[in-house]
Structure formats: structure tokens, C-alpha cells
mmCIF file of C-alpha atoms in Angstrom:
data_model
loop_
_atom_site.group_PDB
_atom_site.id
_atom_site.type_symbol
_atom_site.label_atom_id
_atom_site.label_comp_id
_atom_site.label_asym_id
_atom_site.label_seq_id
_atom_site.Cartn_x
_atom_site.Cartn_y
_atom_site.Cartn_z
ATOM 1 C CA MET A 46 -2.356 12.805 -17.242
ATOM 2 C CA THR A 47 0.564 10.280 -18.635
ATOM 3 C CA GLU A 48 3.599 12.907 -17.894
ATOM 4 C CA LEU A 49 2.968 12.741 -13.861
ATOM 5 C CA LEU A 50 2.131 9.485 -14.898
ATOM 6 C CA ASP A 51 5.353 9.497 -16.088
ATOM 7 C CA LEU A 52 7.288 12.024 -13.353
ATOM 8 C CA ALA A 53 6.117 9.552 -10.681
ATOM 9 C CA ARG A 54 6.944 6.950 -12.629
ATOM 10 C CA THR A 55 10.776 8.485 -13.328
ATOM 11 C CA ILE A 56 11.732 9.120 -9.484
ATOM 12 C CA ALA A 57 9.718 5.387 -8.119
ATOM 13 C CA LEU A 58 12.531 4.327 -10.094
ATOM 14 C CA GLU A 59 15.720 7.050 -8.163
ATOM 15 C CA ALA A 60 13.709 6.812 -4.159
ATOM 16 C CA GLY A 61 14.459 2.587 -5.252
ATOM 17 C CA GLU A 62 18.178 2.332 -6.367
ATOM 18 C CA LEU A 63 18.284 5.010 -3.366
ATOM 19 C CA ALA A 64 16.580 2.454 -0.470
ATOM 20 C CA ALA A 65 18.399 -0.247 -2.515
ATOM 21 C CA ARG A 66 21.906 0.985 -1.892
ATOM 22 C CA ARG A 67 21.709 2.951 1.730
ATOM 23 C CA ARG A 68 19.772 -1.476 2.366
ATOM 24 C CA ARG A 69 23.339 -2.736 1.205
ATOM 25 C CA GLU A 70 25.680 -0.425 2.936
ATOM 26 C CA GLY A 71 23.547 -1.231 6.229
ATOM 27 C CA VAL A 72 20.254 -0.049 7.880
ATOM 28 C CA ALA A 73 20.027 0.877 11.879
ATOM 29 C CA VAL A 74 16.675 1.919 13.223
ATOM 30 C CA ALA A 75 16.061 5.924 13.459
ATOM 31 C CA ALA A 76 13.822 6.032 16.439
ATOM 32 C CA THR A 77 10.602 5.058 16.635
ATOM 33 C CA LYS A 78 7.171 6.009 16.335
ATOM 34 C CA SER A 79 3.539 4.825 17.738
ATOM 35 C CA THR A 80 5.473 2.025 19.535
ATOM 36 C CA VAL A 81 8.311 0.259 20.048
ATOM 37 C CA VAL A 82 8.016 -1.501 16.778
ATOM 38 C CA ASP A 83 7.301 1.008 15.080
ATOM 39 C CA VAL A 84 10.870 1.622 13.486
ATOM 40 C CA VAL A 85 11.818 4.367 10.835
ATOM 41 C CA THR A 86 15.175 3.578 9.478
ATOM 42 C CA GLU A 87 17.561 7.184 8.327
ATOM 43 C CA ALA A 88 16.822 5.354 4.959
ATOM 44 C CA ASP A 89 13.024 5.735 5.158
ATOM 45 C CA ARG A 90 13.885 9.779 5.644
ATOM 46 C CA GLU A 91 16.909 10.665 3.105
ATOM 47 C CA VAL A 92 14.277 8.652 0.503
ATOM 48 C CA GLU A 93 11.125 10.998 1.364
ATOM 49 C CA ARG A 94 13.542 14.070 1.676
ATOM 50 C CA LEU A 95 13.870 12.757 -2.086
ATOM 51 C CA VAL A 96 11.008 12.012 -3.361
ATOM 52 C CA LEU A 97 9.395 16.201 -2.024
ATOM 53 C CA GLY A 98 12.088 17.439 -3.620
ATOM 54 C CA ARG A 99 11.734 16.309 -7.425
ATOM 55 C CA LEU A 100 8.634 16.897 -6.845
ATOM 56 C CA GLN A 101 8.577 20.596 -5.630
ATOM 57 C CA ASP A 102 11.063 21.408 -8.089
ATOM 58 C CA ALA A 103 8.718 19.621 -11.263
ATOM 59 C CA ARG A 104 5.643 21.031 -9.363
ATOM 60 C CA PRO A 105 5.763 23.387 -7.069
ATOM 61 C CA SER A 106 2.415 24.640 -7.323
ATOM 62 C CA ASP A 107 1.081 20.789 -5.968
ATOM 63 C CA GLY A 108 0.708 19.128 -1.901
ATOM 64 C CA VAL A 109 2.545 16.745 -0.562
ATOM 65 C CA LEU A 110 1.619 14.650 2.410
ATOM 66 C CA GLY A 111 4.314 11.818 3.627
ATOM 67 C CA GLU A 112 4.854 9.117 5.829
ATOM 68 C CA GLU A 113 7.951 10.692 7.460
ATOM 69 C CA GLY A 114 6.858 14.055 8.481
ATOM 70 C CA ALA A 115 6.745 16.078 4.583
ATOM 71 C CA SER A 116 3.703 18.376 4.479
ATOM 72 C CA VAL A 117 3.982 20.723 1.787
ATOM 73 C CA SER A 118 -0.081 22.523 1.296
ATOM 74 C CA GLY A 119 -0.159 23.081 -2.607
ATOM 75 C CA SER A 120 -2.715 25.076 -4.481
ATOM 76 C CA SER A 121 -3.085 22.796 -7.529
ATOM 77 C CA GLY A 122 -6.406 21.199 -5.571
ATOM 78 C CA LEU A 123 -3.066 17.652 -6.674
ATOM 79 C CA THR A 124 -1.531 16.586 -3.513
ATOM 80 C CA TRP A 125 1.559 13.838 -3.970
ATOM 81 C CA VAL A 126 1.137 10.938 -1.019
ATOM 82 C CA VAL A 127 3.998 9.761 -0.598
ATOM 83 C CA ASP A 128 5.628 6.143 1.451
ATOM 84 C CA PRO A 129 9.345 5.607 0.493
ATOM 85 C CA ILE A 130 9.569 2.578 1.763
ATOM 86 C CA ASP A 131 6.355 1.211 2.693
ATOM 87 C CA GLY A 132 7.240 -2.227 4.760
ATOM 88 C CA THR A 133 10.029 -0.265 6.741
ATOM 89 C CA VAL A 134 10.369 -3.534 8.950
ATOM 90 C CA ASN A 135 11.189 -6.056 5.781
ATOM 91 C CA TYR A 136 13.298 -3.624 5.067
ATOM 92 C CA LEU A 137 15.171 -3.525 8.225
ATOM 93 C CA TYR A 138 15.581 -6.996 8.292
ATOM 94 C CA GLY A 139 16.507 -7.890 4.695
ATOM 95 C CA ILE A 140 13.773 -9.571 3.843
ATOM 96 C CA PRO A 141 13.015 -8.220 -0.590
ATOM 97 C CA HIS A 142 10.253 -7.477 -0.096
ATOM 98 C CA TYR A 143 9.244 -3.514 0.843
ATOM 99 C CA ALA A 144 8.052 -0.553 -1.117
ATOM 100 C CA VAL A 145 8.573 2.973 -2.478
ATOM 101 C CA SER A 146 4.541 4.143 -2.722
ATOM 102 C CA ILE A 147 3.843 7.040 -5.323
ATOM 103 C CA ALA A 148 0.519 8.578 -5.633
ATOM 104 C CA LEU A 149 -1.073 11.495 -6.897
ATOM 105 C CA VAL A 150 -4.859 12.245 -5.730
ATOM 106 C CA GLU A 151 -7.313 14.850 -6.665
ATOM 107 C CA GLY A 152 -9.041 16.412 -3.458
ATOM 108 C CA GLU A 153 -8.072 17.401 -0.383
ATOM 109 C CA PRO A 154 -5.171 13.411 1.223
ATOM 110 C CA ASP A 155 -8.331 12.517 2.734
ATOM 111 C CA PRO A 156 -8.639 8.803 1.590
ATOM 112 C CA LEU A 157 -12.449 9.132 2.619
ATOM 113 C CA THR A 158 -13.565 11.886 0.106
ATOM 114 C CA TRP A 159 -10.280 12.682 -2.654
ATOM 115 C CA THR A 160 -9.921 10.789 -6.281
ATOM 116 C CA SER A 161 -6.494 9.299 -6.818
ATOM 117 C CA LYS A 162 -5.119 10.148 -10.352
ATOM 118 C CA ILE A 163 -1.707 7.416 -10.477
ATOM 119 C CA GLY A 164 -0.609 5.117 -8.286
ATOM 120 C CA VAL A 165 3.580 3.950 -8.339
ATOM 121 C CA VAL A 166 4.464 1.366 -6.212
ATOM 122 C CA LEU A 167 8.244 0.197 -6.804
ATOM 123 C CA ASN A 168 10.150 -2.985 -5.567
ATOM 124 C CA PRO A 169 13.239 -2.090 -5.269
ATOM 125 C CA ALA A 170 14.283 -5.389 -4.172
ATOM 126 C CA THR A 171 13.125 -7.261 -7.893
ATOM 127 C CA SER A 172 12.167 -4.520 -9.764
ATOM 128 C CA GLU A 173 8.929 -5.026 -10.507
ATOM 129 C CA ILE A 174 7.193 -1.612 -10.625
ATOM 130 C CA PHE A 175 3.275 -1.580 -11.408
ATOM 131 C CA THR A 176 1.241 1.820 -12.330
ATOM 132 C CA ALA A 177 -2.664 2.645 -13.272
ATOM 133 C CA GLU A 178 -4.000 5.917 -14.232
ATOM 134 C CA ALA A 179 -7.494 6.116 -13.895
ATOM 135 C CA GLY A 180 -9.139 4.530 -16.846
ATOM 136 C CA ALA A 181 -6.523 3.603 -18.091
ATOM 137 C CA GLY A 182 -5.642 -0.019 -16.380
ATOM 138 C CA ALA A 183 -2.910 -1.093 -14.067
ATOM 139 C CA PHE A 184 0.354 -2.404 -15.484
ATOM 140 C CA CYS A 185 3.619 -4.421 -13.502
ATOM 141 C CA GLY A 186 5.945 -2.963 -15.737
ATOM 142 C CA GLU A 187 4.483 -3.320 -19.762
ATOM 143 C CA ARG A 188 2.070 -5.914 -18.648
ATOM 144 C CA ARG A 189 -1.915 -5.318 -17.500
ATOM 145 C CA LEU A 190 -2.277 -6.533 -14.829
ATOM 146 C CA ARG A 191 -6.934 -7.759 -14.105
ATOM 147 C CA VAL A 192 -7.404 -9.723 -11.176
ATOM 148 C CA GLY A 193 -8.467 -13.369 -10.813
ATOM 149 C CA GLY A 194 -11.359 -14.289 -11.759
ATOM 150 C CA PRO A 195 -14.486 -16.255 -8.730
ATOM 151 C CA THR A 196 -12.681 -17.829 -6.078
ATOM 152 C CA PRO A 197 -15.508 -20.052 -3.964
ATOM 153 C CA LEU A 198 -13.919 -18.238 -0.210
ATOM 154 C CA ASN A 199 -12.830 -21.565 0.867
ATOM 155 C CA LEU A 200 -10.153 -21.724 -2.147
ATOM 156 C CA ALA A 201 -9.080 -18.255 -1.866
ATOM 157 C CA LEU A 202 -5.593 -16.929 -0.413
ATOM 158 C CA ILE A 203 -5.338 -13.296 1.766
ATOM 159 C CA ALA A 204 -3.272 -11.558 2.780
ATOM 160 C CA THR A 205 -3.705 -9.399 6.010
ATOM 161 C CA GLY A 206 -1.861 -7.251 8.076
ATOM 162 C CA PHE A 207 -1.360 -6.590 11.611
ATOM 163 C CA ALA A 208 -1.532 -2.215 13.249
ATOM 164 C CA TYR A 209 1.793 -2.038 15.602
ATOM 165 C CA ALA A 210 -0.532 -1.833 19.182
ATOM 166 C CA ALA A 211 -0.155 -5.003 20.787
ATOM 167 C CA SER A 212 -4.263 -5.503 22.168
ATOM 168 C CA THR A 213 -5.021 -4.426 18.462
ATOM 169 C CA ARG A 214 -2.362 -7.626 17.179
ATOM 170 C CA GLY A 215 -3.702 -9.563 19.586
ATOM 171 C CA ALA A 216 -8.131 -8.646 18.339
ATOM 172 C CA GLN A 217 -6.403 -9.131 14.640
ATOM 173 C CA GLY A 218 -5.305 -12.371 15.497
ATOM 174 C CA GLU A 219 -8.778 -13.937 17.588
ATOM 175 C CA VAL A 220 -10.379 -12.749 13.914
ATOM 176 C CA ILE A 221 -7.798 -13.957 12.039
ATOM 177 C CA ALA A 222 -7.555 -17.575 14.062
ATOM 178 C CA ARG A 223 -11.811 -17.515 13.018
ATOM 179 C CA LEU A 224 -11.492 -17.226 9.115
ATOM 180 C CA LEU A 225 -8.405 -19.627 8.715
ATOM 181 C CA PRO A 226 -10.636 -22.772 8.164
ATOM 182 C CA GLN A 227 -12.766 -21.326 5.541
ATOM 183 C CA VAL A 228 -10.198 -20.422 3.778
ATOM 184 C CA ARG A 229 -7.446 -21.413 1.987
ATOM 185 C CA ASP A 230 -5.345 -20.444 3.195
ATOM 186 C CA ILE A 231 -3.690 -15.971 4.980
ATOM 187 C CA ARG A 232 -1.015 -14.565 3.817
ATOM 188 C CA ARG A 233 1.063 -11.438 6.096
ATOM 189 C CA GLN A 234 4.040 -10.069 3.645
ATOM 190 C CA GLY A 235 4.919 -6.591 5.400
ATOM 191 C CA THR A 236 3.956 -3.869 2.734
ATOM 192 C CA ALA A 237 0.505 -3.050 1.928
ATOM 193 C CA SER A 238 2.083 -1.445 -1.096
ATOM 194 C CA LEU A 239 2.746 -4.908 -2.972
ATOM 195 C CA ASP A 240 -0.193 -6.498 -1.312
ATOM 196 C CA LEU A 241 -2.667 -4.013 -2.827
ATOM 197 C CA CYS A 242 -0.357 -5.078 -6.279
ATOM 198 C CA PHE A 243 -0.445 -8.863 -5.359
ATOM 199 C CA VAL A 244 -4.204 -8.623 -5.716
ATOM 200 C CA ALA A 245 -3.513 -7.017 -9.161
ATOM 201 C CA ASP A 246 -2.159 -9.659 -10.545
ATOM 202 C CA GLY A 247 -4.139 -12.078 -9.471
ATOM 203 C CA ARG A 248 -1.260 -13.664 -7.249
ATOM 204 C CA TYR A 249 -3.937 -13.358 -4.012
ATOM 205 C CA ASP A 250 -8.064 -13.180 -4.328
ATOM 206 C CA ALA A 251 -7.426 -11.086 -1.793
ATOM 207 C CA PHE A 252 -6.203 -8.447 0.801
ATOM 208 C CA PHE A 253 -8.309 -6.478 3.852
ATOM 209 C CA GLU A 254 -6.044 -5.016 6.651
ATOM 210 C CA ARG A 255 -7.249 -2.627 9.268
ATOM 211 C CA THR A 256 -5.565 1.462 10.295
ATOM 212 C CA LEU A 257 -3.835 1.457 7.723
ATOM 213 C CA SER A 258 -2.603 4.964 7.218
ATOM 214 C CA PRO A 259 -3.645 7.018 3.565
ATOM 215 C CA TRP A 260 -0.089 6.494 2.663
ATOM 216 C CA ASP A 261 -0.213 2.638 2.442
ATOM 217 C CA HIS A 262 -2.897 2.510 0.390
ATOM 218 C CA ALA A 263 -3.396 5.407 -1.180
ATOM 219 C CA ALA A 264 -1.573 3.834 -4.863
ATOM 220 C CA GLY A 265 -2.112 0.347 -4.231
ATOM 221 C CA ALA A 266 -5.371 1.012 -4.195
ATOM 222 C CA LEU A 267 -5.507 2.696 -7.738
ATOM 223 C CA VAL A 268 -3.189 -0.120 -9.171
ATOM 224 C CA ALA A 269 -5.494 -2.634 -8.155
ATOM 225 C CA ARG A 270 -9.055 -0.947 -8.696
ATOM 226 C CA GLU A 271 -7.642 -0.214 -12.909
ATOM 227 C CA ALA A 272 -7.265 -4.225 -12.182
ATOM 228 C CA GLY A 273 -10.191 -5.267 -11.977
ATOM 229 C CA ALA A 274 -10.315 -5.607 -7.995
ATOM 230 C CA ARG A 275 -13.246 -4.240 -5.941
ATOM 231 C CA VAL A 276 -11.537 -1.479 -3.053
ATOM 232 C CA THR A 277 -13.492 -0.370 -0.444
ATOM 233 C CA GLY A 278 -14.058 0.452 3.495
ATOM 234 C CA MET A 279 -16.438 -0.643 6.043
ATOM 235 C CA ARG A 280 -19.830 -2.182 4.981
ATOM 236 C CA GLY A 281 -19.099 0.143 1.422
ATOM 237 C CA ALA A 282 -16.958 3.618 2.647
ATOM 238 C CA ALA A 283 -14.095 4.753 1.131
ATOM 239 C CA PRO A 284 -11.100 3.153 1.457
ATOM 240 C CA SER A 285 -9.874 4.310 4.862
ATOM 241 C CA SER A 286 -7.746 3.696 8.203
ATOM 242 C CA ASP A 287 -10.840 1.415 9.764
ATOM 243 C CA LEU A 288 -10.490 -0.801 5.970
ATOM 244 C CA ILE A 289 -9.917 -1.771 3.086
ATOM 245 C CA ILE A 290 -10.984 -4.591 1.017
ATOM 246 C CA ALA A 291 -9.915 -5.798 -2.609
ATOM 247 C CA ALA A 292 -10.314 -7.985 -4.563
ATOM 248 C CA GLU A 293 -12.551 -9.373 -7.509
ATOM 249 C CA PRO A 294 -16.122 -7.884 -6.882
ATOM 250 C CA SER A 295 -17.206 -11.550 -5.822
ATOM 251 C CA VAL A 296 -15.181 -12.337 -3.875
ATOM 252 C CA ALA A 297 -14.772 -9.132 -2.487
ATOM 253 C CA ALA A 298 -18.517 -8.834 -0.776
ATOM 254 C CA ARG A 299 -18.319 -13.011 0.646
ATOM 255 C CA LEU A 300 -15.192 -11.830 2.316
ATOM 256 C CA GLU A 301 -16.687 -8.253 3.214
ATOM 257 C CA ALA A 302 -20.208 -10.898 5.581
ATOM 258 C CA VAL A 303 -18.182 -13.236 6.967
ATOM 259 C CA LEU A 304 -15.479 -10.297 8.414
ATOM 260 C CA ASP A 305 -18.855 -9.203 9.485
ATOM 261 C CA GLU A 306 -20.320 -11.981 11.021
ATOM 262 C CA LEU A 307 -16.586 -12.337 12.876
ATOM 263 C CA GLY A 308 -16.977 -8.872 14.581
ATOM 264 C CA ALA A 309 -13.550 -8.329 12.662
ATOM 265 C CA PHE A 310 -15.174 -4.968 12.584
ATOM 266 C CA ASP A 311 -15.797 -4.307 15.822
ATOM 267 C CA ALA A 312 -12.727 -6.167 17.565
ATOM 268 C CA PHE A 313 -11.414 -2.423 18.333
#
């Protein structure tokens, strides 16, 4: 798999350079998706076309699942899961916290059943690149990553995110209001793939979010897991749009229990 990790890293770096160049030139909304605040830029589409082309040239038998519409069936049993620009709203506003995310999974491209093989997450604005290969650890550049140690929940820095639908965000906000007094603080930076990598690097104690799409967490979840985090979904299921929690195992268990008590699993 090492050559496939090298391939993903090379493509991510090229895609990140294109995204950064387009950001310098100026970015505008090209369309909206699920709601008026769920935006896509022409750069999202252009970067995805680049990634898809490079993958098809190098791996014509593999499938591809991309956020902006790229969907290619393969015959190899492997699928590349691509978010060309994760954190598009940050990207649109010039906030230097967005990512190119590329994962390789085995099996059907469904997070409930797939087996993650490779994950690469690049922040073009900072040049930080996070990589992981199943069974081989996680890295930021050449530095091996390790999740933070056990932390009491009241001292834990927790990252999260919110859905695009206004009614869902309202329900999520009510949960956060009840969670906030029980933790050190909350962070919401708007790029799930990087949030997961920050858990891997001990910059956050935990991350949780609902309503994520497969490409939002495919690569970052593997980085976090390979750094020693427990990455799980709702009540022990695999991570999915229902829920993803990533943290040092004891922190993850405590956070999941508190969220359940707060009604976070039943809020929407």
C-alpha cells in the first residue's frame, strides 16, 4: 500500500497548490447544494476534476466517490473517497483552515461497511499534510502522531461542527449549550477532516459531529485511529452521518455517555 499512499500524497499536494492558487486569485460561489449556506465554488469542481483525472490515469480499475459529483465504479474492490476542498465556507472567506482530503477504502463505498486503507489530509494554507496507512501509524509530515492522553471531561477541549439545515443547527446548538459547562471549552473551525487530524495530534481532546458525509471523515478518521484514537459512531456503530466521535478511548467513552444523556442522539 505504500505506493498508493505516495500516490495520494502526490495528488493531494498538486490539488492543494491549485486550490491555494485559485484562492489567491479570488473565489466566488458557483452554486448552492442542500441549503443556501451549503455552497460550492468553481475551485471545488476544478480541484475535484484534477484529482479524478490523476486517479483514473494511475488507477483505472479503482472506483472514485467525490463530494462534487465524481462517482466512478471500479472493478478492483477499492474506492478513492475525495473531498476536493473540505471547509468550503472557510475557503470562500479566506480563512486558512480548509483541506484536500483523499482516502482509499476497500469494499462498498459506505462508511458503515468499508475498510479504510489510506488517508491523506492537506491544509494548503499552512502546508501541513497528515497521512495514515492502516496498521502503519499516522504522521504530520515526517512526525509520528499520537492522540492525547486520558483527560477528565471537564478539562477536555472538544471540537464539533454543525449541519447546514437551520432547524438542525438549532437543535445542535441546544445540545452544545448544555455540554459547554461540562468541558474545558468548545471549538468549531469548520473542517471536519482537519478536526480529526487535530485529535490525532493532541491539539483537541475530542471531536464529534452529526450529519457528516463520507468524504468529510474518510481520510481524517483513519489518521485519528492510527494515532490511537477511538473513532466510533452512535452507540458503538461505525462512524456515519448519524455520528462520529474521535478521542483517546476513555475520553471517547465518557463523551459518548454525556452526549447520550444530553439527548444529542435524539435531537434530530
